[in-house]
PDB file of C-alpha atoms and ligand atoms in Angstrom:
ATOM      1  CA  UNK A   1      -0.033   0.008  -0.158  1.00 98.00           C
ATOM      2  CA  UNK A   2       1.133   3.365  -0.903  1.00 98.00           C
ATOM      3  CA  UNK A   3       1.924   5.898   2.054  1.00 98.00           C
ATOM      4  CA  UNK A   4      -0.546   9.240   2.402  1.00 99.00           C
ATOM      5  CA  UNK A   5      -0.042  11.885   4.697  1.00 99.00           C
ATOM      6  CA  UNK A   6      -2.744  14.562   4.676  1.00 99.00           C
ATOM      7  CA  UNK A   7      -2.747  18.065   5.473  1.00 98.00           C
ATOM      8  CA  UNK A   8      -5.414  19.777   6.541  1.00 98.00           C
ATOM      9  CA  UNK A   9      -6.383  23.412   8.231  1.00 98.00           C
ATOM     10  CA  UNK A  10      -9.963  22.450   9.846  1.00 98.00           C
ATOM     11  CA  UNK A  11     -12.701  20.067  10.281  1.00 98.00           C
ATOM     12  CA  UNK A  12     -11.108  17.347   7.505  1.00 98.00           C
ATOM     13  CA  UNK A  13     -14.363  16.220   6.122  1.00 98.00           C
ATOM     14  CA  UNK A  14     -12.340  15.380   2.985  1.00 99.00           C
ATOM     15  CA  UNK A  15      -9.417  13.837   5.114  1.00 99.00           C
ATOM     16  CA  UNK A  16     -12.360  11.523   6.885  1.00 98.00           C
ATOM     17  CA  UNK A  17     -13.674  10.677   2.929  1.00 98.00           C
ATOM     18  CA  UNK A  18      -9.980   9.322   2.756  1.00 99.00           C
ATOM     19  CA  UNK A  19      -9.596   7.348   6.053  1.00 98.00           C
ATOM     20  CA  UNK A  20     -13.070   5.817   5.068  1.00 98.00           C
ATOM     21  CA  UNK A  21     -12.215   4.904   1.761  1.00 98.00           C
ATOM     22  CA  UNK A  22      -8.474   3.439   3.173  1.00 98.00           C
ATOM     23  CA  UNK A  23     -10.375   0.717   5.405  1.00 98.00           C
ATOM     24  CA  UNK A  24     -10.849  -1.063   2.230  1.00 98.00           C
ATOM     25  CA  UNK A  25      -8.859  -3.631   2.394  1.00 98.00           C
ATOM     26  CA  UNK A  26      -8.581  -3.609  -1.263  1.00 97.00           C
ATOM     27  CA  UNK A  27      -7.891  -0.080  -1.366  1.00 98.00           C
ATOM     28  CA  UNK A  28      -4.224   0.321  -2.573  1.00 98.00           C
ATOM     29  CA  UNK A  29      -3.212   3.470   0.033  1.00 98.00           C
ATOM     30  CA  UNK A  30      -3.390   4.137   4.014  1.00 98.00           C
ATOM     31  CA  UNK A  31      -3.365   7.472   5.710  1.00 98.00           C
ATOM     32  CA  UNK A  32      -0.120   7.203   7.485  1.00 98.00           C
ATOM     33  CA  UNK A  33       0.298  10.655   9.371  1.00 98.00           C
ATOM     34  CA  UNK A  34      -1.984  13.582   9.313  1.00 99.00           C
ATOM     35  CA  UNK A  35      -0.326  17.577   9.659  1.00 98.00           C
ATOM     36  CA  UNK A  36      -2.377  20.740  10.322  1.00 98.00           C
ATOM     37  CA  UNK A  37      -0.742  24.236  10.134  1.00 98.00           C
ATOM     38  CA  UNK A  38      -4.056  25.549  12.717  1.00 98.00           C
ATOM     39  CA  UNK A  39      -3.491  23.635  16.169  1.00 98.00           C
ATOM     40  CA  UNK A  40      -7.052  23.866  16.833  1.00 98.00           C
ATOM     41  CA  UNK A  41      -7.862  22.030  13.774  1.00 98.00           C
ATOM     42  CA  UNK A  42     -11.264  19.598  14.477  1.00 98.00           C
ATOM     43  CA  UNK A  43      -9.724  17.423  11.933  1.00 98.00           C
ATOM     44  CA  UNK A  44      -6.608  16.053  14.177  1.00 98.00           C
ATOM     45  CA  UNK A  45      -8.806  14.533  16.948  1.00 98.00           C
ATOM     46  CA  UNK A  46     -10.910  13.088  14.060  1.00 98.00           C
ATOM     47  CA  UNK A  47      -7.764  11.466  12.533  1.00 98.00           C
ATOM     48  CA  UNK A  48      -6.515  10.432  16.264  1.00 98.00           C
ATOM     49  CA  UNK A  49     -10.318   8.722  17.059  1.00 98.00           C
ATOM     50  CA  UNK A  50      -9.216   6.476  13.644  1.00 98.00           C
ATOM     51  CA  UNK A  51      -5.580   5.877  15.741  1.00 98.00           C
ATOM     52  CA  UNK A  52      -4.011   7.769  13.147  1.00 98.00           C
ATOM     53  CA  UNK A  53      -1.235  10.085  14.211  1.00 98.00           C
ATOM     54  CA  UNK A  54      -1.998  13.543  13.777  1.00 98.00           C
ATOM     55  CA  UNK A  55       0.635  16.494  14.377  1.00 98.00           C
ATOM     56  CA  UNK A  56      -0.164  20.274  14.111  1.00 98.00           C
ATOM     57  CA  UNK A  57       2.482  22.069  12.951  1.00 98.00           C
ATOM     58  CA  UNK A  58       1.407  25.463  13.825  1.00 98.00           C
ATOM     59  CA  UNK A  59       2.200  28.359  11.480  1.00 97.00           C
ATOM     60  CA  UNK A  60       2.166  30.843  13.976  1.00 96.00           C
ATOM     61  CA  UNK A  61       5.083  29.283  15.988  1.00 98.00           C
ATOM     62  CA  UNK A  62       7.419  30.112  13.245  1.00 98.00           C
ATOM     63  CA  UNK A  63       8.485  33.437  11.635  1.00 97.00           C
ATOM     64  CA  UNK A  64       8.314  33.274   8.211  1.00 97.00           C
ATOM     65  CA  UNK A  65       6.570  31.357   5.651  1.00 96.00           C
ATOM     66  CA  UNK A  66      10.645  29.038   4.849  1.00 97.00           C
ATOM     67  CA  UNK A  67      10.740  28.321   8.768  1.00 98.00           C
ATOM     68  CA  UNK A  68       7.384  27.166   9.060  1.00 98.00           C
ATOM     69  CA  UNK A  69       7.784  24.977   5.468  1.00 98.00           C
ATOM     70  CA  UNK A  70      11.251  23.494   6.933  1.00 98.00           C
ATOM     71  CA  UNK A  71       9.425  22.145  10.024  1.00 98.00           C
ATOM     72  CA  UNK A  72       6.671  20.902   7.755  1.00 98.00           C
ATOM     73  CA  UNK A  73       9.470  19.326   5.677  1.00 98.00           C
ATOM     74  CA  UNK A  74      11.126  17.696   8.311  1.00 98.00           C
ATOM     75  CA  UNK A  75       7.933  16.123   9.593  1.00 98.00           C
ATOM     76  CA  UNK A  76       7.274  14.868   6.101  1.00 98.00           C
ATOM     77  CA  UNK A  77      10.905  13.630   5.827  1.00 97.00           C
ATOM     78  CA  UNK A  78      10.409  11.787   8.833  1.00 98.00           C
ATOM     79  CA  UNK A  79       6.782  10.272   7.406  1.00 98.00           C
ATOM     80  CA  UNK A  80       8.180   9.628   4.073  1.00 98.00           C
ATOM     81  CA  UNK A  81       4.909   9.412   2.459  1.00 98.00           C
ATOM     82  CA  UNK A  82       4.641   8.100  -1.426  1.00 98.00           C
ATOM     83  CA  UNK A  83       1.618  10.898  -1.636  1.00 99.00           C
ATOM     84  CA  UNK A  84       0.890  13.848   0.173  1.00 99.00           C
ATOM     85  CA  UNK A  85      -3.092  14.857   0.214  1.00 99.00           C
ATOM     86  CA  UNK A  86      -4.078  18.570   1.035  1.00 98.00           C
ATOM     87  CA  UNK A  87      -7.262  18.266   2.107  1.00 98.00           C
ATOM     88  CA  UNK A  88      -8.298  21.940   3.137  1.00 98.00           C
ATOM     89  CA  UNK A  89      -5.096  22.963   3.629  1.00 98.00           C
ATOM     90  CA  UNK A  90      -5.607  26.801   3.663  1.00 97.00           C
ATOM     91  CA  UNK A  91      -2.173  27.952   3.439  1.00 96.00           C
ATOM     92  CA  UNK A  92      -0.180  28.541   0.094  1.00 95.00           C
ATOM     93  CA  UNK A  93       2.932  27.053  -0.314  1.00 97.00           C
ATOM     94  CA  UNK A  94       6.193  28.167  -1.809  1.00 98.00           C
ATOM     95  CA  UNK A  95       7.506  27.135  -5.388  1.00 97.00           C
ATOM     96  CA  UNK A  96      10.752  25.354  -3.617  1.00 97.00           C
ATOM     97  CA  UNK A  97       8.236  23.480  -0.927  1.00 98.00           C
ATOM     98  CA  UNK A  98       5.956  22.189  -3.826  1.00 98.00           C
ATOM     99  CA  UNK A  99       9.077  21.678  -5.737  1.00 97.00           C
ATOM    100  CA  UNK A 100      10.229  18.994  -3.221  1.00 97.00           C
ATOM    101  CA  UNK A 101       6.626  17.147  -3.590  1.00 97.00           C
ATOM    102  CA  UNK A 102       6.100  17.732  -7.162  1.00 95.00           C
ATOM    103  CA  UNK A 103       4.336  14.669  -8.762  1.00 98.00           C
ATOM    104  CA  UNK A 104       3.693  13.408  -5.107  1.00 98.00           C
ATOM    105  CA  UNK A 105       1.199  16.346  -3.382  1.00 98.00           C
ATOM    106  CA  UNK A 106      -2.204  16.332  -4.998  1.00 98.00           C
ATOM    107  CA  UNK A 107      -5.137  18.691  -3.948  1.00 98.00           C
ATOM    108  CA  UNK A 108      -8.849  19.158  -4.072  1.00 98.00           C
ATOM    109  CA  UNK A 109     -10.197  21.950  -5.252  1.00 98.00           C
ATOM    110  CA  UNK A 110     -13.779  23.172  -4.960  1.00 98.00           C
ATOM    111  CA  UNK A 111     -14.599  24.252  -8.268  1.00 98.00           C
ATOM    112  CA  UNK A 112     -14.700  23.128 -11.975  1.00 98.00           C
ATOM    113  CA  UNK A 113     -10.545  24.550 -12.549  1.00 98.00           C
ATOM    114  CA  UNK A 114      -9.218  26.097 -14.377  1.00 98.00           C
ATOM    115  CA  UNK A 115     -12.481  28.362 -13.455  1.00 98.00           C
ATOM    116  CA  UNK A 116     -12.900  29.991 -10.015  1.00 98.00           C
ATOM    117  CA  UNK A 117      -9.354  29.671  -8.770  1.00 98.00           C
ATOM    118  CA  UNK A 118      -8.600  30.576  -4.975  1.00 98.00           C
ATOM    119  CA  UNK A 119     -11.269  31.228  -2.112  1.00 97.00           C
ATOM    120  CA  UNK A 120     -14.879  31.881  -1.962  1.00 98.00           C
ATOM    121  CA  UNK A 121     -15.420  29.719  -5.644  1.00 98.00           C
ATOM    122  CA  UNK A 122     -19.100  29.032  -4.362  1.00 98.00           C
ATOM    123  CA  UNK A 123     -20.017  32.626  -4.325  1.00 98.00           C
ATOM    124  CA  UNK A 124     -18.284  33.536  -7.029  1.00 98.00           C
ATOM    125  CA  UNK A 125     -20.122  30.334  -9.125  1.00 98.00           C
ATOM    126  CA  UNK A 126     -23.675  31.833  -7.948  1.00 98.00           C
ATOM    127  CA  UNK A 127     -22.911  35.338  -8.643  1.00 98.00           C
ATOM    128  CA  UNK A 128     -21.931  34.225 -11.876  1.00 98.00           C
ATOM    129  CA  UNK A 129     -24.791  32.521 -13.007  1.00 98.00           C
ATOM    130  CA  UNK A 130     -23.118  29.219 -14.431  1.00 98.00           C
ATOM    131  CA  UNK A 131     -25.399  26.444 -13.675  1.00 98.00           C
ATOM    132  CA  UNK A 132     -23.258  23.678 -13.095  1.00 98.00           C
ATOM    133  CA  UNK A 133     -20.122  23.551 -10.529  1.00 98.00           C
ATOM    134  CA  UNK A 134     -18.214  20.935  -9.127  1.00 98.00           C
ATOM    135  CA  UNK A 135     -14.746  20.161  -7.637  1.00 99.00           C
ATOM    136  CA  UNK A 136     -11.516  18.899  -9.107  1.00 99.00           C
ATOM    137  CA  UNK A 137      -8.414  16.851  -7.846  1.00 99.00           C
ATOM    138  CA  UNK A 138      -5.377  18.233  -9.166  1.00 98.00           C
ATOM    139  CA  UNK A 139      -1.362  17.618  -8.848  1.00 98.00           C
ATOM    140  CA  UNK A 140      -0.304  20.567  -7.120  1.00 98.00           C
ATOM    141  CA  UNK A 141       2.643  22.947  -8.791  1.00 98.00           C
ATOM    142  CA  UNK A 142       3.643  26.512  -8.100  1.00 96.00           C
ATOM    143  CA  UNK A 143       0.687  27.751  -9.716  1.00 97.00           C
ATOM    144  CA  UNK A 144      -2.118  28.101  -7.549  1.00 96.00           C
ATOM    145  CA  UNK A 145      -4.881  25.320  -8.156  1.00 97.00           C
ATOM    146  CA  UNK A 146      -3.145  25.320 -11.489  1.00 98.00           C
ATOM    147  CA  UNK A 147      -1.170  21.929 -11.766  1.00 98.00           C
ATOM    148  CA  UNK A 148      -2.846  18.827 -14.217  1.00 98.00           C
ATOM    149  CA  UNK A 149      -6.267  17.957 -13.297  1.00 98.00           C
ATOM    150  CA  UNK A 150      -6.644  14.061 -12.322  1.00 98.00           C
ATOM    151  CA  UNK A 151     -10.810  13.862 -12.090  1.00 98.00           C
ATOM    152  CA  UNK A 152     -13.519  16.103 -11.683  1.00 98.00           C
ATOM    153  CA  UNK A 153     -16.814  16.025 -10.032  1.00 98.00           C
ATOM    154  CA  UNK A 154     -19.967  18.150 -11.593  1.00 98.00           C
ATOM    155  CA  UNK A 155     -22.877  19.052  -9.396  1.00 98.00           C
ATOM    156  CA  UNK A 156     -25.826  21.408 -10.550  1.00 98.00           C
ATOM    157  CA  UNK A 157     -26.645  24.754  -9.330  1.00 98.00           C
ATOM    158  CA  UNK A 158     -30.212  24.914  -8.496  1.00 98.00           C
ATOM    159  CA  UNK A 159     -32.421  28.437  -8.805  1.00 98.00           C
ATOM    160  CA  UNK A 160     -32.998  28.451  -5.507  1.00 97.00           C
ATOM    161  CA  UNK A 161     -29.312  27.551  -3.956  1.00 98.00           C
ATOM    162  CA  UNK A 162     -27.581  29.610  -1.154  1.00 98.00           C
ATOM    163  CA  UNK A 163     -23.911  29.825  -0.460  1.00 98.00           C
ATOM    164  CA  UNK A 164     -24.567  26.866   1.882  1.00 98.00           C
ATOM    165  CA  UNK A 165     -26.592  24.475   0.056  1.00 98.00           C
ATOM    166  CA  UNK A 166     -23.886  25.069  -2.901  1.00 98.00           C
ATOM    167  CA  UNK A 167     -21.552  24.013  -0.771  1.00 98.00           C
ATOM    168  CA  UNK A 168     -22.887  21.059   0.677  1.00 98.00           C
ATOM    169  CA  UNK A 169     -23.865  19.733  -2.685  1.00 98.00           C
ATOM    170  CA  UNK A 170     -19.999  20.347  -3.821  1.00 98.00           C
ATOM    171  CA  UNK A 171     -18.693  19.346  -0.837  1.00 98.00           C
ATOM    172  CA  UNK A 172     -20.263  15.559  -0.760  1.00 98.00           C
ATOM    173  CA  UNK A 173     -19.387  15.259  -4.304  1.00 98.00           C
ATOM    174  CA  UNK A 174     -15.383  16.255  -2.948  1.00 98.00           C
ATOM    175  CA  UNK A 175     -15.753  13.286  -0.809  1.00 98.00           C
ATOM    176  CA  UNK A 176     -17.001  10.509  -3.616  1.00 98.00           C
ATOM    177  CA  UNK A 177     -14.084  11.999  -5.924  1.00 98.00           C
ATOM    178  CA  UNK A 178     -11.052  12.545  -3.315  1.00 98.00           C
ATOM    179  CA  UNK A 179     -11.031   8.567  -2.991  1.00 98.00           C
ATOM    180  CA  UNK A 180     -11.445   7.695  -6.542  1.00 98.00           C
ATOM    181  CA  UNK A 181      -8.842  10.512  -7.742  1.00 98.00           C
ATOM    182  CA  UNK A 182      -6.550   8.896  -4.871  1.00 98.00           C
ATOM    183  CA  UNK A 183      -6.502   5.345  -5.940  1.00 98.00           C
ATOM    184  CA  UNK A 184      -5.685   6.421  -9.413  1.00 98.00           C
ATOM    185  CA  UNK A 185      -2.578   8.210  -8.182  1.00 98.00           C
ATOM    186  CA  UNK A 186      -1.571   5.105  -5.751  1.00 98.00           C
ATOM    187  CA  UNK A 187      -1.791   2.821  -8.751  1.00 98.00           C
ATOM    188  CA  UNK A 188       0.297   4.982 -10.879  1.00 98.00           C
ATOM    189  CA  UNK A 189      -3.069   4.994 -13.346  1.00 98.00           C
ATOM    190  CA  UNK A 190      -2.855   8.868 -13.231  1.00 98.00           C
ATOM    191  CA  UNK A 191       0.732  10.567 -13.256  1.00 98.00           C
ATOM    192  CA  UNK A 192       2.669  14.270 -13.720  1.00 98.00           C
ATOM    193  CA  UNK A 193       5.412  13.870 -16.063  1.00 98.00           C
ATOM    194  CA  UNK A 194       6.626  17.291 -17.975  1.00 96.00           C
ATOM    195  CA  UNK A 195       3.783  19.168 -16.348  1.00 96.00           C
ATOM    196  CA  UNK A 196       1.327  17.495 -17.664  1.00 98.00           C
ATOM    197  CA  UNK A 197      -1.209  14.490 -16.796  1.00 98.00           C
ATOM    198  CA  UNK A 198      -0.649  10.758 -18.275  1.00 98.00           C
ATOM    199  CA  UNK A 199      -2.979   8.401 -17.718  1.00 98.00           C
ATOM    200  CA  UNK A 200      -2.275   4.665 -18.104  1.00 98.00           C
ATOM    201  CA  UNK A 201      -3.862   1.449 -17.590  1.00 97.00           C
ATOM    202  CA  UNK A 202      -7.330   2.601 -16.513  1.00 98.00           C
ATOM    203  CA  UNK A 203     -10.293  -0.103 -16.253  1.00 94.00           C
ATOM    204  CA  UNK A 204     -13.716   0.111 -16.635  1.00 91.00           C
ATOM    205  CA  UNK A 205     -14.265   1.022 -12.811  1.00 87.00           C
ATOM    206  CA  UNK A 206     -11.672   4.166 -13.489  1.00 94.00           C
ATOM    207  CA  UNK A 207     -13.634   7.676 -13.965  1.00 93.00           C
ATOM    208  CA  UNK A 208     -12.230  10.357 -14.608  1.00 98.00           C
ATOM    209  CA  UNK A 209     -15.249  12.756 -14.469  1.00 96.00           C
ATOM    210  CA  UNK A 210     -18.944  12.068 -12.814  1.00 94.00           C
TER     211      UNK A 210
HETATM  212  C1  GAR B   1     -13.113  21.697   0.867  1.00 53.80           C
HETATM  213  O1  GAR B   1     -14.630  22.181   0.221  1.00 53.80           O
HETATM  214  C2  GAR B   1     -11.973  21.674   0.045  1.00 53.80           C
HETATM  215  O2  GAR B   1     -12.402  21.451  -1.240  1.00 53.80           O
HETATM  216  C3  GAR B   1     -11.741  23.510   0.269  1.00 53.80           C
HETATM  217  O3  GAR B   1     -12.098  23.077   1.578  1.00 53.80           O
HETATM  218  C4  GAR B   1     -12.929  22.623   2.263  1.00 53.80           C
HETATM  219  C5  GAR B   1     -12.309  21.957   3.467  1.00 53.80           C
HETATM  220  O4  GAR B   1     -13.128  20.827   4.508  1.00 53.80           O
HETATM  221  N1  GAR B   1     -10.442  23.653  -0.169  1.00 53.80           N
HETATM  222  C6  GAR B   1     -10.040  24.787  -0.319  1.00 53.80           C
HETATM  223  O5  GAR B   1     -10.677  25.831  -0.553  1.00 53.80           O
HETATM  224  C7  GAR B   1      -8.523  24.782  -0.763  1.00 53.80           C
HETATM  225  N2  GAR B   1      -8.039  25.954  -1.434  1.00 53.80           N
HETATM  226  P1  GAR B   1     -12.750  19.806   4.772  1.00 53.80           P
HETATM  227  O6  GAR B   1     -11.399  20.342   5.866  1.00 53.80           O
HETATM  228  O7  GAR B   1     -14.376  19.669   5.459  1.00 53.80           O
HETATM  229  O8  GAR B   1     -12.195  18.607   4.086  1.00 53.80           O
END
C-alpha cells in the first residue's frame, strides 16, 4: 500500500472520506499521518479517533513561511509518504516547497478548474450565473490551483441555491471524488509527467469525471 500523509487546516471532512476509503482492504493506499498548520483544527482529533498519528505544525510558531515549511518538511521527511493529500489545507506553499514534492502532492479544490481558482468559489459561481459547478483533484504545482487535473465531479447549481446549499452539494461530491482520484494516483494510473497528466492502465471502474 502507498503511504499517504494528509495536510489539513480545519474540520477535515475530505480527510475523513479518505480514511474511510482506506478501510477497504482492496484500497491501494493507507493514511499514515495527518498534519495541520492550525493547532485547533477539528480534523486532528478525528484522525486520532481513527488511530492515525495527527500532528499540529502551527504556522504561528514560526517567523516566516520558509521556517514553517522547513518544519513541515522535517515532519514529512520523517513520515516518508508516497503521496501527500491536501484536504482543506488553506495556506499557500512556496515554489520551493512544492518543487520538493512535485508529482507526489495532490489537492482538492471546490470548483471546476481552471474556473474559479482561489477562495470563495461557491459565492463566485452563484454570482456568475453558471448552472454547473463541481470539484477538482489535481497535482500541486507552484501555480495556485493550476496543476494538472486528475479527476472532476460536476454538481448542478439550482435556482434556489444559497452559498450554504451549494457548498454542501459540492462537498458531498468532493467526498466521492477524492478517494477515487487518490486511488488513481496510488495505483500509478494517473501521473504527472513534464508538467502534464499521463493516464495509463485505466479500467472500466476508473472514472475521471462524474
Ligand atoms: C473543501 O471544500 C475543500 O475543497 C476546500 O476547503 C474545504 C475543506 O473542507 N479547499 C480549498 O478551498 C483549498 N483552497 P474539509 O476540511 O471538511 O475537507
